[in-house]
Amino acid sequence: MSIDADTLVDWFGTAGRDLPWRRPDCTPWGVLVSEIMLQQTPVARVLPIWAEWLARWPRPSAMAAASQGEVLRAWGRLGYPRRALRLHAAAGAIAEQHGDQVPSDVDTLLALPGIGAYTARAVAAFAYGKRAPVVDTNVRRVVARAVHGAGDAGPPSTTRDLADVEAILPDTDRAAARFSAALMELGALVCTARSPRCADCPLLDGCAWHRAGKPAYTGPAKPVQKYAGTDRHVRGLLLAVLRETEGPVPKSRLDVVWSQAGQRDRCLDSLLVDGLVEQTADGRFALPGEH
DNA sequence: AAAACGTGGCT
DNA sequence: TAGCCAAGTTT
């Protein structure tokens, strides 16, 4: 059982969102920036930051010329700030090793920091119109339902997931790229995780899950991510202080964000190790490259 | 392979 | 309200 590509792509043409990184005039660099920002982050929160970034840093070399701290500050509250650091590093590599042009080859993209199996293929497909299996959480869910008749995707397995999607990808570059964008969009708008809108689904007739009576997902439960009180929480609080402050701050400014000294110090240390924070010669703390 | 890694909106 | 969820990558 497969997916009717024409039906899906037709639906995408009418129901797909007009996102700026999908417009014909968007550069490969714009696509790459969007893909990094969209990792684990909703479109609505990415939209304004993406626009700021592309206006401020229209090419990789422009971003590479900024300091890490500037980039982290511009990242704001998008979350997972190591993405910003890695994108900055990728921009430097692209500027210096690839003539300021985002690579179009999957393996070359994979060699860049912060670019994994999904992002490399997303850039190849969406920025360069290449045929490559683009597998994100939306695609995994749609394929699990429409093709396999399961309520949801099981635990990810890059090799198997790529093969699954490769098998249903249209033959030509152009058609495959369009198909991938449409598949993702269907997962984002219709075949959603919580309450799928099957009544609006263009694939309903051929959907294995629908045909099977929409059985509930039976696989292993996804591990719940705690946040309150975790190191991630504390690191976020620490970084927020540095983001909102002009220059270096004394440790006392950081100490007030969390009462447990042990956890607080451990988190500050991990931020230093990760390169998200730097210590000045006089012992104060700052975003990297900003003193 | 499992766990760490931010943040905020929605149900 | 507490938990679920959002275009993943790295170690």
Coordinates of C-alpha atoms (C1' of nucleotides) in Angstrom, one line a residue:
Chain A
M1 CA 0.0 0.0 0.0
S2 CA 1.3 3.4 -0.9
I3 CA 0.4 7.0 -1.1
D4 CA -1.2 8.7 -4.1
A5 CA 1.4 11.4 -4.9
D6 CA -0.8 13.3 -7.2
T7 CA -3.7 13.6 -4.8
L8 CA -1.3 14.6 -2.0
V9 CA 0.5 17.2 -4.0
D10 CA -2.8 18.6 -5.3
W11 CA -4.0 19.0 -1.8
F12 CA -0.7 20.7 -0.9
G13 CA -1.2 23.2 -3.7
T14 CA -4.4 24.4 -2.3
A15 CA -4.1 23.8 1.5
G16 CA -0.4 24.2 2.0
R17 CA 0.8 27.3 4.0
D18 CA 2.6 30.2 2.3
L19 CA 5.7 30.0 4.5
P20 CA 8.5 32.4 3.6
W21 CA 11.1 29.7 3.3
R22 CA 9.0 28.0 0.7
R23 CA 8.8 31.0 -1.6
P24 CA 10.7 30.7 -4.9
D25 CA 12.9 33.7 -4.0
C26 CA 14.1 32.1 -0.8
T27 CA 17.8 31.2 -0.9
P28 CA 19.3 27.8 0.1
W29 CA 20.7 29.7 3.1
G30 CA 17.2 30.8 4.1
V31 CA 16.0 27.2 3.8
L32 CA 18.9 26.0 6.0
V33 CA 18.3 28.6 8.6
S34 CA 14.6 27.7 8.7
E35 CA 15.3 24.0 9.0
I36 CA 17.6 24.5 12.0
M37 CA 15.2 26.8 13.7
L38 CA 12.3 24.5 13.1
Q39 CA 13.9 21.5 14.9
Q40 CA 11.6 20.8 17.8
T41 CA 10.2 24.3 17.5
P42 CA 6.7 25.4 16.2
V43 CA 6.4 27.4 13.0
A44 CA 4.7 30.3 14.7
R45 CA 7.7 30.9 17.0
V46 CA 10.2 30.6 14.2
L47 CA 8.5 33.0 11.7
P48 CA 9.6 36.3 13.3
I49 CA 13.1 35.2 14.3
W50 CA 13.7 33.8 10.8
A51 CA 12.8 37.0 9.2
E52 CA 15.1 39.0 11.5
W53 CA 18.0 36.6 10.8
L54 CA 17.7 36.6 7.1
A55 CA 17.5 40.4 7.0
R56 CA 20.5 40.7 9.3
W57 CA 22.6 37.9 7.9
P58 CA 21.5 37.3 4.3
R59 CA 24.5 35.1 3.6
P60 CA 26.5 32.5 5.6
S61 CA 29.6 34.8 5.5
A62 CA 27.6 37.6 7.1
M63 CA 26.6 35.4 10.1
A64 CA 30.1 34.0 10.3
A65 CA 31.3 37.6 10.9
A66 CA 29.1 38.0 13.9
S67 CA 30.2 36.9 17.3
Q68 CA 28.7 33.8 19.0
G69 CA 27.2 36.0 21.6
E70 CA 25.4 38.1 19.0
V71 CA 24.0 35.0 17.4
L72 CA 22.9 33.6 20.8
R73 CA 21.2 36.9 21.7
A74 CA 19.4 37.0 18.4
W75 CA 18.3 33.4 18.9
G76 CA 16.3 34.7 21.8
R77 CA 14.0 32.2 23.4
L78 CA 13.7 29.7 20.5
G79 CA 15.1 27.1 22.7
Y80 CA 18.0 24.6 22.4
P81 CA 20.5 27.4 21.9
R82 CA 23.3 25.0 20.9
R83 CA 21.5 25.0 17.6
A84 CA 22.5 28.7 17.2
L85 CA 26.1 28.0 18.0
R86 CA 26.2 25.1 15.6
L87 CA 24.5 27.1 12.8
H88 CA 27.1 29.8 13.4
A89 CA 29.8 27.2 13.0
A90 CA 28.2 25.8 9.9
A91 CA 28.0 29.3 8.5
G92 CA 31.7 29.7 9.0
A93 CA 32.5 26.4 7.3
I94 CA 30.2 27.2 4.4
A95 CA 31.8 30.6 4.0
E96 CA 35.3 29.3 4.1
Q97 CA 35.1 25.9 2.5
H98 CA 32.1 26.2 0.1
G99 CA 32.4 29.6 -1.4
D100 CA 29.6 31.0 0.7
Q101 CA 27.2 28.6 -1.0
V102 CA 25.1 26.1 1.0
P103 CA 26.1 22.6 -0.3
S104 CA 23.5 20.7 -2.2
D105 CA 25.0 17.3 -1.6
V106 CA 23.6 15.3 1.3
D107 CA 26.9 13.9 2.5
T108 CA 28.5 17.3 2.4
L109 CA 25.6 18.7 4.4
L110 CA 25.9 15.9 6.9
A111 CA 29.5 16.9 7.6
L112 CA 28.4 20.4 8.8
P113 CA 27.7 20.9 12.5
G114 CA 24.1 20.6 13.6
I115 CA 23.0 19.0 10.4
G116 CA 21.7 15.5 10.7
A117 CA 19.8 13.0 8.7
Y118 CA 16.7 15.0 8.5
T119 CA 18.1 18.5 7.9
A120 CA 20.6 17.4 5.2
R121 CA 17.9 15.9 3.1
A122 CA 15.5 18.7 3.8
V123 CA 18.0 21.2 2.4
A124 CA 18.8 19.0 -0.6
A125 CA 15.1 18.6 -1.4
F126 CA 13.6 22.0 -0.5
A127 CA 16.5 24.3 -1.4
Y128 CA 17.8 22.4 -4.4
G129 CA 14.8 20.3 -5.6
K130 CA 16.6 17.0 -5.2
R131 CA 15.1 13.6 -4.7
A132 CA 15.9 12.6 -1.2
P133 CA 13.8 10.9 1.6
V134 CA 13.0 13.6 4.1
V135 CA 12.0 12.0 7.3
D136 CA 10.8 14.1 10.2
T137 CA 8.2 13.3 12.9
N138 CA 5.3 14.3 10.6
V139 CA 6.4 12.1 7.8
R140 CA 7.0 9.2 10.2
R141 CA 3.5 9.5 11.6
V142 CA 1.8 9.9 8.2
V143 CA 3.6 6.9 6.8
A144 CA 2.9 4.8 9.9
R145 CA -0.8 5.5 9.5
A146 CA -1.4 5.8 5.7
V147 CA 1.0 3.0 4.7
H148 CA 1.3 0.7 7.7
G149 CA -2.1 1.2 9.3
A150 CA -0.6 1.9 12.7
G151 CA -1.9 4.6 15.0
D152 CA 1.4 6.2 15.3
A153 CA 5.1 5.7 14.4
G154 CA 7.2 3.5 16.6
P155 CA 10.6 4.5 18.0
P156 CA 12.7 6.1 15.3
S157 CA 15.3 4.1 13.3
T158 CA 17.0 6.3 10.8
T159 CA 17.9 3.4 8.5
R160 CA 14.5 1.9 8.4
D161 CA 12.7 5.2 8.3
L162 CA 14.7 6.4 5.3
A163 CA 14.1 3.1 3.5
D164 CA 10.4 3.4 4.2
V165 CA 10.1 6.8 2.7
E166 CA 12.5 6.0 -0.1
A167 CA 10.1 3.3 -1.2
I168 CA 7.2 5.7 -1.7
L169 CA 9.1 8.6 -3.1
P170 CA 8.2 9.7 -6.7
D171 CA 11.0 9.0 -9.2
T172 CA 12.0 12.5 -10.4
D173 CA 13.8 15.1 -8.4
R174 CA 11.1 17.7 -8.8
A175 CA 8.2 15.4 -8.0
A176 CA 10.0 13.9 -5.0
A177 CA 10.8 17.2 -3.4
R178 CA 7.3 18.4 -3.8
F179 CA 5.9 15.1 -2.4
S180 CA 8.1 15.4 0.7
A181 CA 7.0 19.0 1.4
A182 CA 3.4 17.9 1.0
L183 CA 3.8 14.8 3.2
M184 CA 5.2 17.0 6.0
E185 CA 2.5 19.5 5.6
L186 CA -0.2 16.9 5.8
G187 CA 1.3 15.7 9.1
A188 CA 1.5 19.2 10.4
L189 CA -2.1 20.3 9.4
V190 CA -4.2 17.2 9.1
C191 CA -2.7 14.0 10.2
T192 CA -1.7 15.4 13.5
A193 CA -0.5 13.6 16.6
R194 CA -3.3 14.4 19.0
S195 CA -6.5 14.8 17.0
P196 CA -6.1 13.9 13.4
R197 CA -8.6 15.6 11.1
C198 CA -9.4 12.6 9.0
A199 CA -12.5 14.3 7.6
D200 CA -10.2 16.8 5.8
C201 CA -7.6 14.2 4.6
P202 CA -7.0 13.9 0.9
L203 CA -5.6 10.4 1.5
L204 CA -8.5 9.0 3.4
D205 CA -9.6 6.6 0.7
G206 CA -6.2 4.9 0.5
C207 CA -5.3 5.2 4.2
A208 CA -4.4 1.9 5.8
W209 CA -5.1 3.1 9.2
H210 CA -8.5 4.4 8.3
R211 CA -9.3 1.2 6.5
A212 CA -8.3 -0.8 9.6
G213 CA -10.7 1.2 11.7
K214 CA -8.1 3.5 13.2
P215 CA -6.7 1.1 15.8
A216 CA -5.0 2.8 18.8
Y217 CA -1.2 2.9 18.9
T218 CA 0.2 -0.2 20.6
G219 CA 3.9 0.4 20.5
P220 CA 6.1 1.5 23.4
A221 CA 5.1 4.8 25.1
K222 CA 7.2 7.8 24.3
P223 CA 9.3 8.8 27.3
V224 CA 7.9 12.0 28.9
Q225 CA 10.3 14.9 29.1
K226 CA 10.4 16.6 32.4
Y227 CA 11.4 20.2 32.4
A228 CA 10.6 22.0 35.7
G229 CA 13.5 21.7 38.0
T230 CA 15.8 19.9 35.6
D231 CA 19.2 21.0 34.5
R232 CA 17.7 22.1 31.2
H233 CA 15.5 24.5 33.2
V234 CA 18.3 25.9 35.2
R235 CA 20.6 26.3 32.2
G236 CA 17.8 28.2 30.5
L237 CA 17.4 30.5 33.5
L238 CA 21.2 31.1 33.6
L239 CA 21.4 31.8 29.9
A240 CA 18.4 34.2 30.0
V241 CA 20.3 36.4 32.4
L242 CA 23.3 36.7 30.1
R243 CA 21.1 37.2 27.0
E244 CA 19.3 40.1 28.7
T245 CA 22.4 41.8 30.0
E246 CA 24.8 44.0 28.1
G247 CA 28.2 42.8 29.2
P248 CA 29.8 40.3 31.6
V249 CA 28.0 39.7 34.9
P250 CA 29.4 38.8 38.3
K251 CA 28.5 35.3 39.5
S252 CA 26.2 36.8 42.1
R253 CA 23.8 37.8 39.3
L254 CA 23.6 34.2 38.2
D255 CA 23.3 32.8 41.7
V256 CA 19.9 34.4 42.3
V257 CA 18.1 32.4 39.5
W258 CA 18.2 29.1 41.3
S259 CA 18.4 28.3 45.0
Q260 CA 20.2 25.0 44.9
A261 CA 23.9 25.9 44.7
G262 CA 25.1 22.5 43.7
Q263 CA 22.8 22.2 40.7
R264 CA 23.3 25.8 39.8
D265 CA 27.1 25.5 39.7
R266 CA 26.9 22.2 37.8
C267 CA 24.7 23.8 35.2
L268 CA 26.9 26.9 34.8
D269 CA 29.9 24.6 34.4
S270 CA 28.1 22.6 31.7
L271 CA 27.3 25.8 29.9
L272 CA 31.0 26.7 29.9
V273 CA 31.9 23.3 28.6
D274 CA 29.3 23.6 25.9
G275 CA 30.7 27.0 24.9
L276 CA 27.4 28.7 25.5
V277 CA 29.0 30.8 28.3
E278 CA 32.5 32.2 28.8
Q279 CA 34.3 33.4 31.9
T280 CA 36.2 36.7 31.7
A281 CA 39.7 37.2 33.1
D282 CA 38.3 38.9 36.2
G283 CA 36.0 36.0 36.9
R284 CA 32.7 37.3 35.5
F285 CA 30.5 35.5 33.0
A286 CA 29.3 36.4 29.5
L287 CA 28.0 35.1 26.3
P288 CA 30.9 33.8 24.2
G289 CA 32.9 36.3 22.2
E290 CA 31.2 39.3 23.9
H291 CA 33.9 40.8 26.0
Chain B
dA1 C1' 20.5 3.0 22.2
dA2 C1' 19.1 5.9 25.4
dA3 C1' 19.3 10.3 27.4
dA4 C1' 20.3 15.1 27.3
dC5 C1' 19.1 19.3 25.4
dG6 C1' 14.8 24.9 25.9
dT7 C1' 10.6 26.9 25.5
dG8 C1' 5.8 28.0 25.3
dG9 C1' 1.1 26.9 23.8
dC10 C1' -2.7 23.8 24.0
dT11 C1' -5.9 20.4 26.0
Chain C
dT1 C1' -3.5 21.2 35.9
dA2 C1' 0.0 18.2 34.4
dG3 C1' 1.2 16.4 30.5
dC4 C1' 1.7 16.4 25.6
dC5 C1' 3.6 18.2 21.6
dA6 C1' 6.6 21.0 18.2
dA7 C1' 10.3 20.5 10.6
dG8 C1' 16.2 16.7 15.5
dT9 C1' 21.1 16.3 16.7
dT10 C1' 24.7 14.7 19.5
dT11 C1' 27.1 11.8 22.6

